[in-house]
mmCIF file of C-alpha atoms in Angstrom:
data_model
loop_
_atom_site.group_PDB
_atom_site.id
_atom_site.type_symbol
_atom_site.label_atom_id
_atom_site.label_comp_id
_atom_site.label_asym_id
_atom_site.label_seq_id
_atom_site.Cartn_x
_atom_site.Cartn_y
_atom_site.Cartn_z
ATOM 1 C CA UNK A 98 0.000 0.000 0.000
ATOM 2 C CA UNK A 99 2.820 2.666 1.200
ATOM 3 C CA UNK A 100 4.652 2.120 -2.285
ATOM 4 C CA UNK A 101 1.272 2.474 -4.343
ATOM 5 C CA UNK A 102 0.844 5.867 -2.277
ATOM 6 C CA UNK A 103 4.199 6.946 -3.226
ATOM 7 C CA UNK A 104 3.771 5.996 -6.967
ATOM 8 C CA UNK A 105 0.786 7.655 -7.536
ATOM 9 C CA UNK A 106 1.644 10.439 -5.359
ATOM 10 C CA UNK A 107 4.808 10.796 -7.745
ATOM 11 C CA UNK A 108 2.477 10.927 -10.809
ATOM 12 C CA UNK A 109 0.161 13.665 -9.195
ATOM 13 C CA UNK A 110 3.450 16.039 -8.369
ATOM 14 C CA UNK A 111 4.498 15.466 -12.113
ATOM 15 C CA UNK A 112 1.054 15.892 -13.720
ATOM 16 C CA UNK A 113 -0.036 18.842 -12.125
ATOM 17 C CA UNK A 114 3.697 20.699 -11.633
ATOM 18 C CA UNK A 115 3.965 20.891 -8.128
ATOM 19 C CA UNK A 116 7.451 21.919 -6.931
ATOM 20 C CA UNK A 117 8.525 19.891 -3.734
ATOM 21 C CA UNK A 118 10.856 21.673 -1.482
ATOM 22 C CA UNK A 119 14.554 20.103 -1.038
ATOM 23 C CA UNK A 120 16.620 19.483 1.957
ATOM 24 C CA UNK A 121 20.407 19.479 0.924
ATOM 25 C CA UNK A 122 21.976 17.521 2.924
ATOM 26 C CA UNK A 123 25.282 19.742 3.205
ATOM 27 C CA UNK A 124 26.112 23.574 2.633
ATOM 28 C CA UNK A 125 25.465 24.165 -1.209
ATOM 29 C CA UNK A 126 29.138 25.585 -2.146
ATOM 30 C CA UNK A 127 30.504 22.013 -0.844
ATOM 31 C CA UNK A 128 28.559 20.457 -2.874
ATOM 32 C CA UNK A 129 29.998 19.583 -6.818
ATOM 33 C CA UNK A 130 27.764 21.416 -9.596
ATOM 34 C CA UNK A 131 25.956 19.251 -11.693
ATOM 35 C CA UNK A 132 23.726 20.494 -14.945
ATOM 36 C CA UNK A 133 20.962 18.492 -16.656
ATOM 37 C CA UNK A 134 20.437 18.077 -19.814
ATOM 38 C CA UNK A 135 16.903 16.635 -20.596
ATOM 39 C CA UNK A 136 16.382 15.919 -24.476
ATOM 40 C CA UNK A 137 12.457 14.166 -23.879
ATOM 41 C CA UNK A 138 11.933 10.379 -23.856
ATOM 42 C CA UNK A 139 9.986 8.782 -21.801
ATOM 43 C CA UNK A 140 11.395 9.616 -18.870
ATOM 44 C CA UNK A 141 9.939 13.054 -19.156
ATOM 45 C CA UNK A 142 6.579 11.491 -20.459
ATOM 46 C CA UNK A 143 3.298 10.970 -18.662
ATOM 47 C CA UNK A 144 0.524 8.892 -20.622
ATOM 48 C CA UNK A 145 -3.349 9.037 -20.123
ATOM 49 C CA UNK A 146 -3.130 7.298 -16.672
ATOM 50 C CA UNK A 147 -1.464 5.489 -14.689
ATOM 51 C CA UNK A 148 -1.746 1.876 -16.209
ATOM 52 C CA UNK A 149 -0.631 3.392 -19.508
ATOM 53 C CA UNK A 150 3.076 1.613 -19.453
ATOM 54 C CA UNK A 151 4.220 1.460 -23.270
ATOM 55 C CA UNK A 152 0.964 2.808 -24.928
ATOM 56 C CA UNK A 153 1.467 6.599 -24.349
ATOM 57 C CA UNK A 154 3.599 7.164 -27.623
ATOM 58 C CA UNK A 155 2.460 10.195 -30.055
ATOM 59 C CA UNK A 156 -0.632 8.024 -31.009
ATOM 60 C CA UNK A 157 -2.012 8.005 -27.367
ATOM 61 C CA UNK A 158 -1.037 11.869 -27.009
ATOM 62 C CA UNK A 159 2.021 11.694 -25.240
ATOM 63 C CA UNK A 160 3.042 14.905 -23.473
ATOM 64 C CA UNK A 161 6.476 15.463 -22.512
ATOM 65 C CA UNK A 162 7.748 17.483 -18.968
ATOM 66 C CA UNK A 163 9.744 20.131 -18.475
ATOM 67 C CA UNK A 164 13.401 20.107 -17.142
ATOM 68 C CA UNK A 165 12.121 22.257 -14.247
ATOM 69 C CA UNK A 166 8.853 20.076 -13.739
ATOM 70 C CA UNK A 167 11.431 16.676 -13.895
ATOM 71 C CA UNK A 168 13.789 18.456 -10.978
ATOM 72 C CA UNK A 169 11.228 19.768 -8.531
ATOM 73 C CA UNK A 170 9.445 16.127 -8.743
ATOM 74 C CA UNK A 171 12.480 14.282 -7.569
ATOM 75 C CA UNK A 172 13.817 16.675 -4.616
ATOM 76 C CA UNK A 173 16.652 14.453 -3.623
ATOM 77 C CA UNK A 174 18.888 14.784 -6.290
ATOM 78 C CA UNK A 175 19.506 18.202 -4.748
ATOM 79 C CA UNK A 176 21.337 16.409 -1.966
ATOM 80 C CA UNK A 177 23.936 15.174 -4.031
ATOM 81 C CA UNK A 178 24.877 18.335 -6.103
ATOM 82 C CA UNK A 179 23.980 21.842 -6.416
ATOM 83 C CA UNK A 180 21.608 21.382 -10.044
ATOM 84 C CA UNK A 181 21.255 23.328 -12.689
ATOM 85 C CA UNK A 182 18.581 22.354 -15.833
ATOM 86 C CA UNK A 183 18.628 23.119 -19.327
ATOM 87 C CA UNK A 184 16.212 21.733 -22.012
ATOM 88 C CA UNK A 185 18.318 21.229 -24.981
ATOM 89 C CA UNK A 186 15.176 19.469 -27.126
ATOM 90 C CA UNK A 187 12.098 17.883 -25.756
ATOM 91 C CA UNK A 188 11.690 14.676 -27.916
ATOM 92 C CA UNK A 189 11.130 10.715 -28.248
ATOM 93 C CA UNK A 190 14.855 9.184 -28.821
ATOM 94 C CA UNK A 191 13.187 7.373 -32.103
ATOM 95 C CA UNK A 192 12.670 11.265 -33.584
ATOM 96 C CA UNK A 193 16.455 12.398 -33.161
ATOM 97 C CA UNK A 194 18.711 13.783 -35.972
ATOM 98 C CA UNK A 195 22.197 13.667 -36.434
ATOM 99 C CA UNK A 196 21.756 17.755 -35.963
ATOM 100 C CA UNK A 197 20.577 16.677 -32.396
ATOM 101 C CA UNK A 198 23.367 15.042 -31.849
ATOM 102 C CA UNK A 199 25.750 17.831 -33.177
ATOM 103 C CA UNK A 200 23.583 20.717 -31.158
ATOM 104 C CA UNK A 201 24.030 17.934 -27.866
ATOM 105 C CA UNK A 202 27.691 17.162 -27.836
ATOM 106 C CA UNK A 203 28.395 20.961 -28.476
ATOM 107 C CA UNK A 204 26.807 22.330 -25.061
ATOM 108 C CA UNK A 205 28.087 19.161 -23.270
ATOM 109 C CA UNK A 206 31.412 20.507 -23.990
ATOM 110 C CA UNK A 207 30.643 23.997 -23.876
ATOM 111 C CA UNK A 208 29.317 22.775 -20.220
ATOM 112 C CA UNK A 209 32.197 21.132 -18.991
ATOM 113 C CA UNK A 210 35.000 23.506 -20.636
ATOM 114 C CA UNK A 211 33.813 25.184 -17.174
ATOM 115 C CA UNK A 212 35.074 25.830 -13.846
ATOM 116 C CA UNK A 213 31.802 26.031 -12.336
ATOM 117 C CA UNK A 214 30.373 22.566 -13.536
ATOM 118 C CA UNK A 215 31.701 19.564 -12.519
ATOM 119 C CA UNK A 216 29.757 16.982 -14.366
ATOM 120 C CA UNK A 217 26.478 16.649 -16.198
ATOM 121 C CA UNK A 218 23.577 14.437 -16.315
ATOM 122 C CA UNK A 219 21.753 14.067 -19.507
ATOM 123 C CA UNK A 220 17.926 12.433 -19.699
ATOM 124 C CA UNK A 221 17.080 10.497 -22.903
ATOM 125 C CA UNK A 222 14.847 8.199 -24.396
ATOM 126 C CA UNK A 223 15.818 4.641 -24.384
ATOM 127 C CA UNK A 224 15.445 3.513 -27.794
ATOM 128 C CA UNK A 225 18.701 5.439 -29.000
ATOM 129 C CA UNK A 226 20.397 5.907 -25.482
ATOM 130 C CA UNK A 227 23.539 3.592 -26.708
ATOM 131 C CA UNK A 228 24.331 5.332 -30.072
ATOM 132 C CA UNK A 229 23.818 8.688 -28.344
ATOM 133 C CA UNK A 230 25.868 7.508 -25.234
ATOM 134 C CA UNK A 231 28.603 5.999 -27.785
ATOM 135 C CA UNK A 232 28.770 8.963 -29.907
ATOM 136 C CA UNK A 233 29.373 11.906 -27.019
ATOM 137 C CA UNK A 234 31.755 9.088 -25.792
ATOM 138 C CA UNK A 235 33.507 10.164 -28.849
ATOM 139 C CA UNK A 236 33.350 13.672 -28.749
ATOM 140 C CA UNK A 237 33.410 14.739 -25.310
ATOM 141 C CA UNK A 238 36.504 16.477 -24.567
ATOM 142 C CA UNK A 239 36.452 16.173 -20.640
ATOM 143 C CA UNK A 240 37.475 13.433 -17.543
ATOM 144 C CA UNK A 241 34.711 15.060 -15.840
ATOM 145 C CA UNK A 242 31.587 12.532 -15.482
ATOM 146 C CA UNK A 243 28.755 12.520 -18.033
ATOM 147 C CA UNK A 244 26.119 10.260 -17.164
ATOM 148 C CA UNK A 245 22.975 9.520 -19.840
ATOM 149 C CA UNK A 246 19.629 8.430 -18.262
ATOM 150 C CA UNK A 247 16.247 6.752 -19.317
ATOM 151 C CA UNK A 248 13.346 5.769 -17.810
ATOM 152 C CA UNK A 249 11.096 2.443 -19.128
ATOM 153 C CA UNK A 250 8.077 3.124 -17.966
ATOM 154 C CA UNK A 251 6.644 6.782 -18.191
ATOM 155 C CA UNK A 252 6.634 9.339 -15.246
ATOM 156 C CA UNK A 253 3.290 8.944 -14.608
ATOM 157 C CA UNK A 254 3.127 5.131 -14.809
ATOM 158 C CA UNK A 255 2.546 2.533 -12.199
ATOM 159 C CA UNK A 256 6.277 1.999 -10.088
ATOM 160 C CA UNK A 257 8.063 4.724 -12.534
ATOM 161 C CA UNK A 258 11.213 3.862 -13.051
ATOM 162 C CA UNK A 259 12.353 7.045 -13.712
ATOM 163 C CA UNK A 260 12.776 8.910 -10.360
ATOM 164 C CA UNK A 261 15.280 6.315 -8.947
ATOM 165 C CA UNK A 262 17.179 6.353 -12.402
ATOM 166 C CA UNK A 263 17.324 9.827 -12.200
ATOM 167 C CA UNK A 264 18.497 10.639 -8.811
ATOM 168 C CA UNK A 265 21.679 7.896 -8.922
ATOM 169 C CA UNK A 266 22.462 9.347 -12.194
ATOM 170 C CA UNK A 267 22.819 12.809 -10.317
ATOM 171 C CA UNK A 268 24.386 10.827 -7.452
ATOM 172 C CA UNK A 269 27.121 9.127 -9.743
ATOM 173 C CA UNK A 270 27.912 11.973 -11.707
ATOM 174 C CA UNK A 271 28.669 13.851 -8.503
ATOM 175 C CA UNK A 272 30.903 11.071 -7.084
ATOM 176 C CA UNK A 273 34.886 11.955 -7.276
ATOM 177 C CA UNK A 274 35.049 7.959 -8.752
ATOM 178 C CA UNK A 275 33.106 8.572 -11.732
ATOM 179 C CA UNK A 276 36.036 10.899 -13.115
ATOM 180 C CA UNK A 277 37.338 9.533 -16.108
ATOM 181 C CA UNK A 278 35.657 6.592 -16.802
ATOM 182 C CA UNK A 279 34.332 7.824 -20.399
ATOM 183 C CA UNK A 280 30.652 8.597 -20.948
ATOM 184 C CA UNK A 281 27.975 6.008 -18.824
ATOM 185 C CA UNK A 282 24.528 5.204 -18.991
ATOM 186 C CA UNK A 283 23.087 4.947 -15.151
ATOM 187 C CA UNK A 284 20.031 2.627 -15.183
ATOM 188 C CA UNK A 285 18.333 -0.171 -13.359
ATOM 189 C CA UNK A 286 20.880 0.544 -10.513
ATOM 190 C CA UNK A 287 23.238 -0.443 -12.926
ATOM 191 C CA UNK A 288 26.662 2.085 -14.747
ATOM 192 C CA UNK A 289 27.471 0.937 -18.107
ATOM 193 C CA UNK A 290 29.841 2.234 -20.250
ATOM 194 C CA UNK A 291 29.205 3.636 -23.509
ATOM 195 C CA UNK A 292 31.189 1.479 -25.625
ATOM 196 C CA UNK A 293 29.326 -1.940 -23.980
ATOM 197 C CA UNK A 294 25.630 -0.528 -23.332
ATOM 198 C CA UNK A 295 22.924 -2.674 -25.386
ATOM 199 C CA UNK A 296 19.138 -2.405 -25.111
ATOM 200 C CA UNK A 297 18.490 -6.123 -24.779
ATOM 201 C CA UNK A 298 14.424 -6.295 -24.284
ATOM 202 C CA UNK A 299 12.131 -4.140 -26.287
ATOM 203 C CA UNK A 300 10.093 -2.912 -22.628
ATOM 204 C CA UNK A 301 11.653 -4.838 -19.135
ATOM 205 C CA UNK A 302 12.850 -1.690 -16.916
ATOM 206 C CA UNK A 303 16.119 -4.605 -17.155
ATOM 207 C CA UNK A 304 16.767 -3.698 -20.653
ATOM 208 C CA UNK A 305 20.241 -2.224 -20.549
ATOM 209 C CA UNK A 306 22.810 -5.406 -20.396
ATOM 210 C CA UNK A 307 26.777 -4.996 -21.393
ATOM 211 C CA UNK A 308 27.004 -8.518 -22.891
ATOM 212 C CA UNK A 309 30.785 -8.234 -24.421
ATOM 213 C CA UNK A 310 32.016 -5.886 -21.363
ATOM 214 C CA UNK A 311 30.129 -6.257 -18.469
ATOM 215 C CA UNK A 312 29.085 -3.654 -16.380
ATOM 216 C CA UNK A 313 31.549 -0.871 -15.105
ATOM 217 C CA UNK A 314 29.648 -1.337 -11.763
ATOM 218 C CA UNK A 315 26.221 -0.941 -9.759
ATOM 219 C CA UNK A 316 24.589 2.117 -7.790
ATOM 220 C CA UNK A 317 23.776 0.826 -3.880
ATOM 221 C CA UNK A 318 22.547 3.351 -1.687
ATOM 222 C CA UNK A 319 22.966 6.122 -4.150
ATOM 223 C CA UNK A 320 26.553 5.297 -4.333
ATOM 224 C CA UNK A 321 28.372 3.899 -7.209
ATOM 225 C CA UNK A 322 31.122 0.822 -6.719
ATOM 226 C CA UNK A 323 32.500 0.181 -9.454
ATOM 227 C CA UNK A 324 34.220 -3.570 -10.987
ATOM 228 C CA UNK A 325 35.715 -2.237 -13.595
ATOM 229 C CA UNK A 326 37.075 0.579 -15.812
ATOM 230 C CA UNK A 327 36.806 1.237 -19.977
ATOM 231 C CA UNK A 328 40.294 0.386 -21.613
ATOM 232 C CA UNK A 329 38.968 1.734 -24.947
ATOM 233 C CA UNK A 330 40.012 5.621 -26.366
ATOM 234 C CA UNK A 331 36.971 7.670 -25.064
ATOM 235 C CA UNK A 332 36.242 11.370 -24.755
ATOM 236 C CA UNK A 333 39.189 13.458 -24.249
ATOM 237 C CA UNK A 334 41.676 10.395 -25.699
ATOM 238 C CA UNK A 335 39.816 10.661 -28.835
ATOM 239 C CA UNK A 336 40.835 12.124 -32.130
ATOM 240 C CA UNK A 337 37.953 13.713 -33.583
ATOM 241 C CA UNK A 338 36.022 16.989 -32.955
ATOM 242 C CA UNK A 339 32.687 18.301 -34.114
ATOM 243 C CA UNK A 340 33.135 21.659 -33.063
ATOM 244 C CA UNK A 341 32.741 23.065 -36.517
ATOM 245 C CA UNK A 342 30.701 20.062 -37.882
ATOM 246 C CA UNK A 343 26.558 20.910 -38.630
ATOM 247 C CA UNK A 344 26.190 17.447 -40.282
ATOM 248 C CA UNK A 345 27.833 14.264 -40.535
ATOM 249 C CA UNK A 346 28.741 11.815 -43.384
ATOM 250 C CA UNK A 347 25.448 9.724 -44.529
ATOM 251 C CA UNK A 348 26.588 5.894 -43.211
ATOM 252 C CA UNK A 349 23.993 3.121 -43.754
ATOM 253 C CA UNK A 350 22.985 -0.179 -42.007
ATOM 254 C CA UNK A 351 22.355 -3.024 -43.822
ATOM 255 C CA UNK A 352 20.807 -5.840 -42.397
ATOM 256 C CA UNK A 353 21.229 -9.425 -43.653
ATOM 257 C CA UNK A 354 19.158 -12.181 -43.679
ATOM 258 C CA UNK A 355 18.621 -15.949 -45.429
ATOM 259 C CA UNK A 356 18.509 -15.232 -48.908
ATOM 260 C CA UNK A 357 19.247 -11.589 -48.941
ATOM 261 C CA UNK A 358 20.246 -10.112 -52.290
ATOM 262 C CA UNK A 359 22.289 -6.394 -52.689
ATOM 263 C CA UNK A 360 18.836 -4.291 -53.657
ATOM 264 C CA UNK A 361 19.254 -2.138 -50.563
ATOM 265 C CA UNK A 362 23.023 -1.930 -50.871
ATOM 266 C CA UNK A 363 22.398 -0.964 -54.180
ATOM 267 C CA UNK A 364 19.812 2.037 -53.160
ATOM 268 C CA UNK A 365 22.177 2.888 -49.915
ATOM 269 C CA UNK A 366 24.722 3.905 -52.670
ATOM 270 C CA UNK A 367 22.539 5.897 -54.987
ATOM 271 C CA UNK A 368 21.616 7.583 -52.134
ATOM 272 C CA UNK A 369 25.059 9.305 -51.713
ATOM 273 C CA UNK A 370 26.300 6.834 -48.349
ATOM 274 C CA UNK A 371 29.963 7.161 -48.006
ATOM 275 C CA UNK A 372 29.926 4.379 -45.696
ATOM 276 C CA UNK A 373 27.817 0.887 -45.309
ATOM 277 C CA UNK A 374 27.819 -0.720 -42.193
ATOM 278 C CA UNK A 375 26.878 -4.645 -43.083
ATOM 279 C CA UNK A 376 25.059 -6.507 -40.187
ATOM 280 C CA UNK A 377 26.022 -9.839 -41.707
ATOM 281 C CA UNK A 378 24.772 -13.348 -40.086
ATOM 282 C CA UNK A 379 27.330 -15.001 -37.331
ATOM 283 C CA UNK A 380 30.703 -13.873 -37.992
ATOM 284 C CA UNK A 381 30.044 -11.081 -40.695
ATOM 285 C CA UNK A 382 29.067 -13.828 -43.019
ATOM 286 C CA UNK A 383 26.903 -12.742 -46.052
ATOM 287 C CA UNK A 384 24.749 -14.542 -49.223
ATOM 288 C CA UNK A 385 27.138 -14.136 -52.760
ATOM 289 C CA UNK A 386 24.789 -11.362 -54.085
ATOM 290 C CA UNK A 387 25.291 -9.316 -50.783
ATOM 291 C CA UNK A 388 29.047 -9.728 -51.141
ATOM 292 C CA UNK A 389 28.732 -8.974 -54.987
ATOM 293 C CA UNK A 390 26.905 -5.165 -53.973
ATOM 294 C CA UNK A 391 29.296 -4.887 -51.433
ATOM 295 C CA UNK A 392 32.483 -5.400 -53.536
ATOM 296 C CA UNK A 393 30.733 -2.939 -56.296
ATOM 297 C CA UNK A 394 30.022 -0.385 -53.355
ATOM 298 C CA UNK A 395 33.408 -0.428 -52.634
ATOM 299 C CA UNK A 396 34.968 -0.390 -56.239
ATOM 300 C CA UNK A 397 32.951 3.129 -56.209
ATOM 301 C CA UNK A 398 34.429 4.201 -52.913
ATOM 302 C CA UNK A 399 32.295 3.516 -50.521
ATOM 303 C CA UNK A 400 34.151 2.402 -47.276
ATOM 304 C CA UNK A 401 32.095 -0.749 -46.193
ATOM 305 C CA UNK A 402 32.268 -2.433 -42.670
ATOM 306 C CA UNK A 403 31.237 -5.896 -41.948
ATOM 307 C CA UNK A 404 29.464 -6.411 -38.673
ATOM 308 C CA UNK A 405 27.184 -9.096 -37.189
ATOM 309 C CA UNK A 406 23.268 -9.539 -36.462
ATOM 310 C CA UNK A 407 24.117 -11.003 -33.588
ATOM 311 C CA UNK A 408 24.232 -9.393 -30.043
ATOM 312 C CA UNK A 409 27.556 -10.365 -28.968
ATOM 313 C CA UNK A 410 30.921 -11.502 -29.888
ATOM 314 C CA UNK A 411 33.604 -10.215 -32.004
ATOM 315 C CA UNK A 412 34.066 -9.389 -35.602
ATOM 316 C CA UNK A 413 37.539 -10.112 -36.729
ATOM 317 C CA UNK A 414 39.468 -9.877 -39.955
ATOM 318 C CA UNK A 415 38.748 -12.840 -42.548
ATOM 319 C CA UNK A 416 40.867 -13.325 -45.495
ATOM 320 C CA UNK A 417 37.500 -12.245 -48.034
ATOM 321 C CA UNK A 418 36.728 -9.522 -46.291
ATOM 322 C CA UNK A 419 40.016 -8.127 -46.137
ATOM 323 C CA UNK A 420 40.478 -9.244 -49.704
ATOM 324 C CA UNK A 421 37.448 -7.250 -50.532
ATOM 325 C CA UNK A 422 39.179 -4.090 -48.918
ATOM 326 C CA UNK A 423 36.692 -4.178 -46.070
ATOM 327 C CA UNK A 424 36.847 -3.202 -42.380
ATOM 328 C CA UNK A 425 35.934 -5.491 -39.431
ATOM 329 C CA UNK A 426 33.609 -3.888 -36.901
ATOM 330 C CA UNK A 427 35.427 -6.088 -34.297
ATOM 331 C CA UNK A 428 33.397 -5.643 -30.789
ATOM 332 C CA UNK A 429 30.366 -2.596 -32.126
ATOM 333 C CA UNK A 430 27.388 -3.786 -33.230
ATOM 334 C CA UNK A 431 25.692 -2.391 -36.420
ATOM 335 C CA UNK A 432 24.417 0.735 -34.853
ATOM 336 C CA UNK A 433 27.563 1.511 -33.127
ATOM 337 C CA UNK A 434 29.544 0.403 -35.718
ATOM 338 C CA UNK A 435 27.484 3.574 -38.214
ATOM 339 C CA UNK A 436 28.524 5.997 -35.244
ATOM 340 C CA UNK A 437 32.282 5.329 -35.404
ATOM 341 C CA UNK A 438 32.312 5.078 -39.057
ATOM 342 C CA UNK A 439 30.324 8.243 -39.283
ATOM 343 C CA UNK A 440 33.149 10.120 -37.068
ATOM 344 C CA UNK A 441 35.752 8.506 -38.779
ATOM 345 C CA UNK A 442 34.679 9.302 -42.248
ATOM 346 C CA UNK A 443 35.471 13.134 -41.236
ATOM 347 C CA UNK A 444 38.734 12.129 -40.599
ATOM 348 C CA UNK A 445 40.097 9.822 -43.851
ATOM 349 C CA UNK A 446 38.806 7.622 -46.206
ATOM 350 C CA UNK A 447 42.032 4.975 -45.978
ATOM 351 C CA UNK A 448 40.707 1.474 -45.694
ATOM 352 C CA UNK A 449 44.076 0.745 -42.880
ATOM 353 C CA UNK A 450 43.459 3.694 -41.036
ATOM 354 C CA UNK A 451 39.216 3.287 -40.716
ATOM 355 C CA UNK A 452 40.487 -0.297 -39.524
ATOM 356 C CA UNK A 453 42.932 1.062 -36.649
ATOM 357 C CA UNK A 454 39.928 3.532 -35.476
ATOM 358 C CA UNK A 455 37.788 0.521 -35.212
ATOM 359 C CA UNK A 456 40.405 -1.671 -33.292
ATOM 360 C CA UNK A 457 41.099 1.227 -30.533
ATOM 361 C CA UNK A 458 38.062 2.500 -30.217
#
């Protein structure tokens, strides 16, 4: 009964915009500065009721919350850091551009190029979370904590998810041991890195699995512990900058299946893609018309990378594909794999070099 109260009392603050007063727990100027980012998602989303878990999408009139609204509704995280709010774009993950992105990793740096912040928090939707997470992991150029976080269930749903996510987000962006350890996603109770995060289940609230990696560590208590740290080039290690950048090179996923033929390879190129990212079947293995469109794609300079369908493993070198002048994806899957080629596309074209950005990073 007492955590049906506190649910629903939740989704009363959120739907009608009360502001709940906070207690720091310490003197604000000992406290670090933290600043939130919110971009939408359905963390910031309430639905018709309460029982309205995944049917409250644009087609059930979805509303999205303020920053401010998001803040005053979970008090607490004002215990852990002196907050600050910003609403960079107010949208479902499945609606964001590559401009988003762009406009995003711009005031993250802008952000933490500062004295006066000393890590920030950034609230997404879940269905892009990992290519967003991967891609500021990229292009951050800062040690100083930056933490994504979802919700799966919407604010005003039954148990939210999204108030717990949200304050040990703030919690482990405001810890001195998050420093350095490249750009996390905080959910579940659960910090994974960028580079391993994977949305494994389609709506659990236990979606977000590191399957190659494992996870960097778990939130107890608000507090993170962490088993591990990333050994791949992240954020400030990296090589590549989109300070001047207002669009990316066009990269394309293709998808493979029994019996697939190279029609969509085919269109990717007439399209004007620089850069095919091939989710073949088990390890990068495609049908001979697939490798025929890819080998043509190729011949017209189009870098192509050869990935897998499958959710974990590695892709390594194989004497066709190399043959074929093609890079492995090694440990990204397809979606990942389009981020880093994207990135690396502003930096060269060379076959050997895309192929060293893939093995570091």
């Amino acid at each position: 009964m007492k955590l049906l109260i506190t649910s629903l009392a939740y989704a009363m603050l959120l739907m009608f915009g009360a502001t709940a007063a906070a207690a720091p727990a310490q003197a604000e100027n000992a406290k670090p500065n933290i600043a939130i980012l919110a971009t939408g998602g359905t963390i910031a989303s309430r639905g018709a009721d309460s029982m309205a878990l995944t049917d409250y999408g644009s087609n059930a009139g979805m509303k999205h919350l303020g920053i401010q609204t998001m803040i005053d509704a979970v008090p607490e995280v004002k215990k852990f850091a002196n907050i600050t709010g910003e609403q960079v774009f107010n949208v479902g993950s499945s609606k964001l551009a590559i401009e988003n992105w762009l406009i995003l990793a711009k005031r993250t740096n802008e952000l933490l190029a500062s004295k006066d912040i000393d890590g920030v928090v950034i609230t997404h939707g879940t269905d892009t979370i990992e290519e967003t997470a991967y891609f500021l992991n990229l292009v951050v150029k800062s040690d100083k904590p930056v933490v994504l976080v979802g919700a799966m269930r919407p604010a005003t749903g039954l148990s939210a998810d999204g108030p717990l996510n949200l304050a040990n987000a703030v919690a482990l962006a405001a810890s001195s041991e998050a420093k350095n350890k490249g750009v996390m996603v905080c959910m579940n109770d659960q910090i994974s890195s960028a580079f391993g995060v994977m949305k494994m289940n389609t709506t659990n609230a236990a979606t977000f699995q590191s399957p190659n990696t494992g996870y960097l560590g778990y939130m107890q208590n608000f507090k993170p512990f962490f088993v591990s740290a990333p050994l791949k080039k992240h954020t400030y290690q990296t090589e590549f900058d989109v300070s001047d950048l207002t669009t990316l090179p066009r990269v394309e996923v293709n998808f493979t299946t029994l019996g697939s033929d190279g029609v969509l390879i085919d269109a990717a190129v007439a399209a004007g893609a620089k850069g095919i990212v091939n989710a073949g079947v088990g390890h990068a293995n495609v049908p001979a018309a697939t490798l025929k469109s890819l080998q043509e794609a190729q011949k017209k300079g189009v870098l192509i990378v050869v990935g897998s369908r499958v959710d974990s493993g590695i892709v390594t070198p194989t004497t066709m594909h190399s043959k074929s002048g093609f890079v492995s994806a090694m440990m990204h899957n397809a979606q990942k794999a389009r981020v880093l080629l994207m990135l690396a596309l502003t930096k060269t074209n060379n076959v050997m070099e895309i192929q060293r950005i893939f093995d570091e990073y």
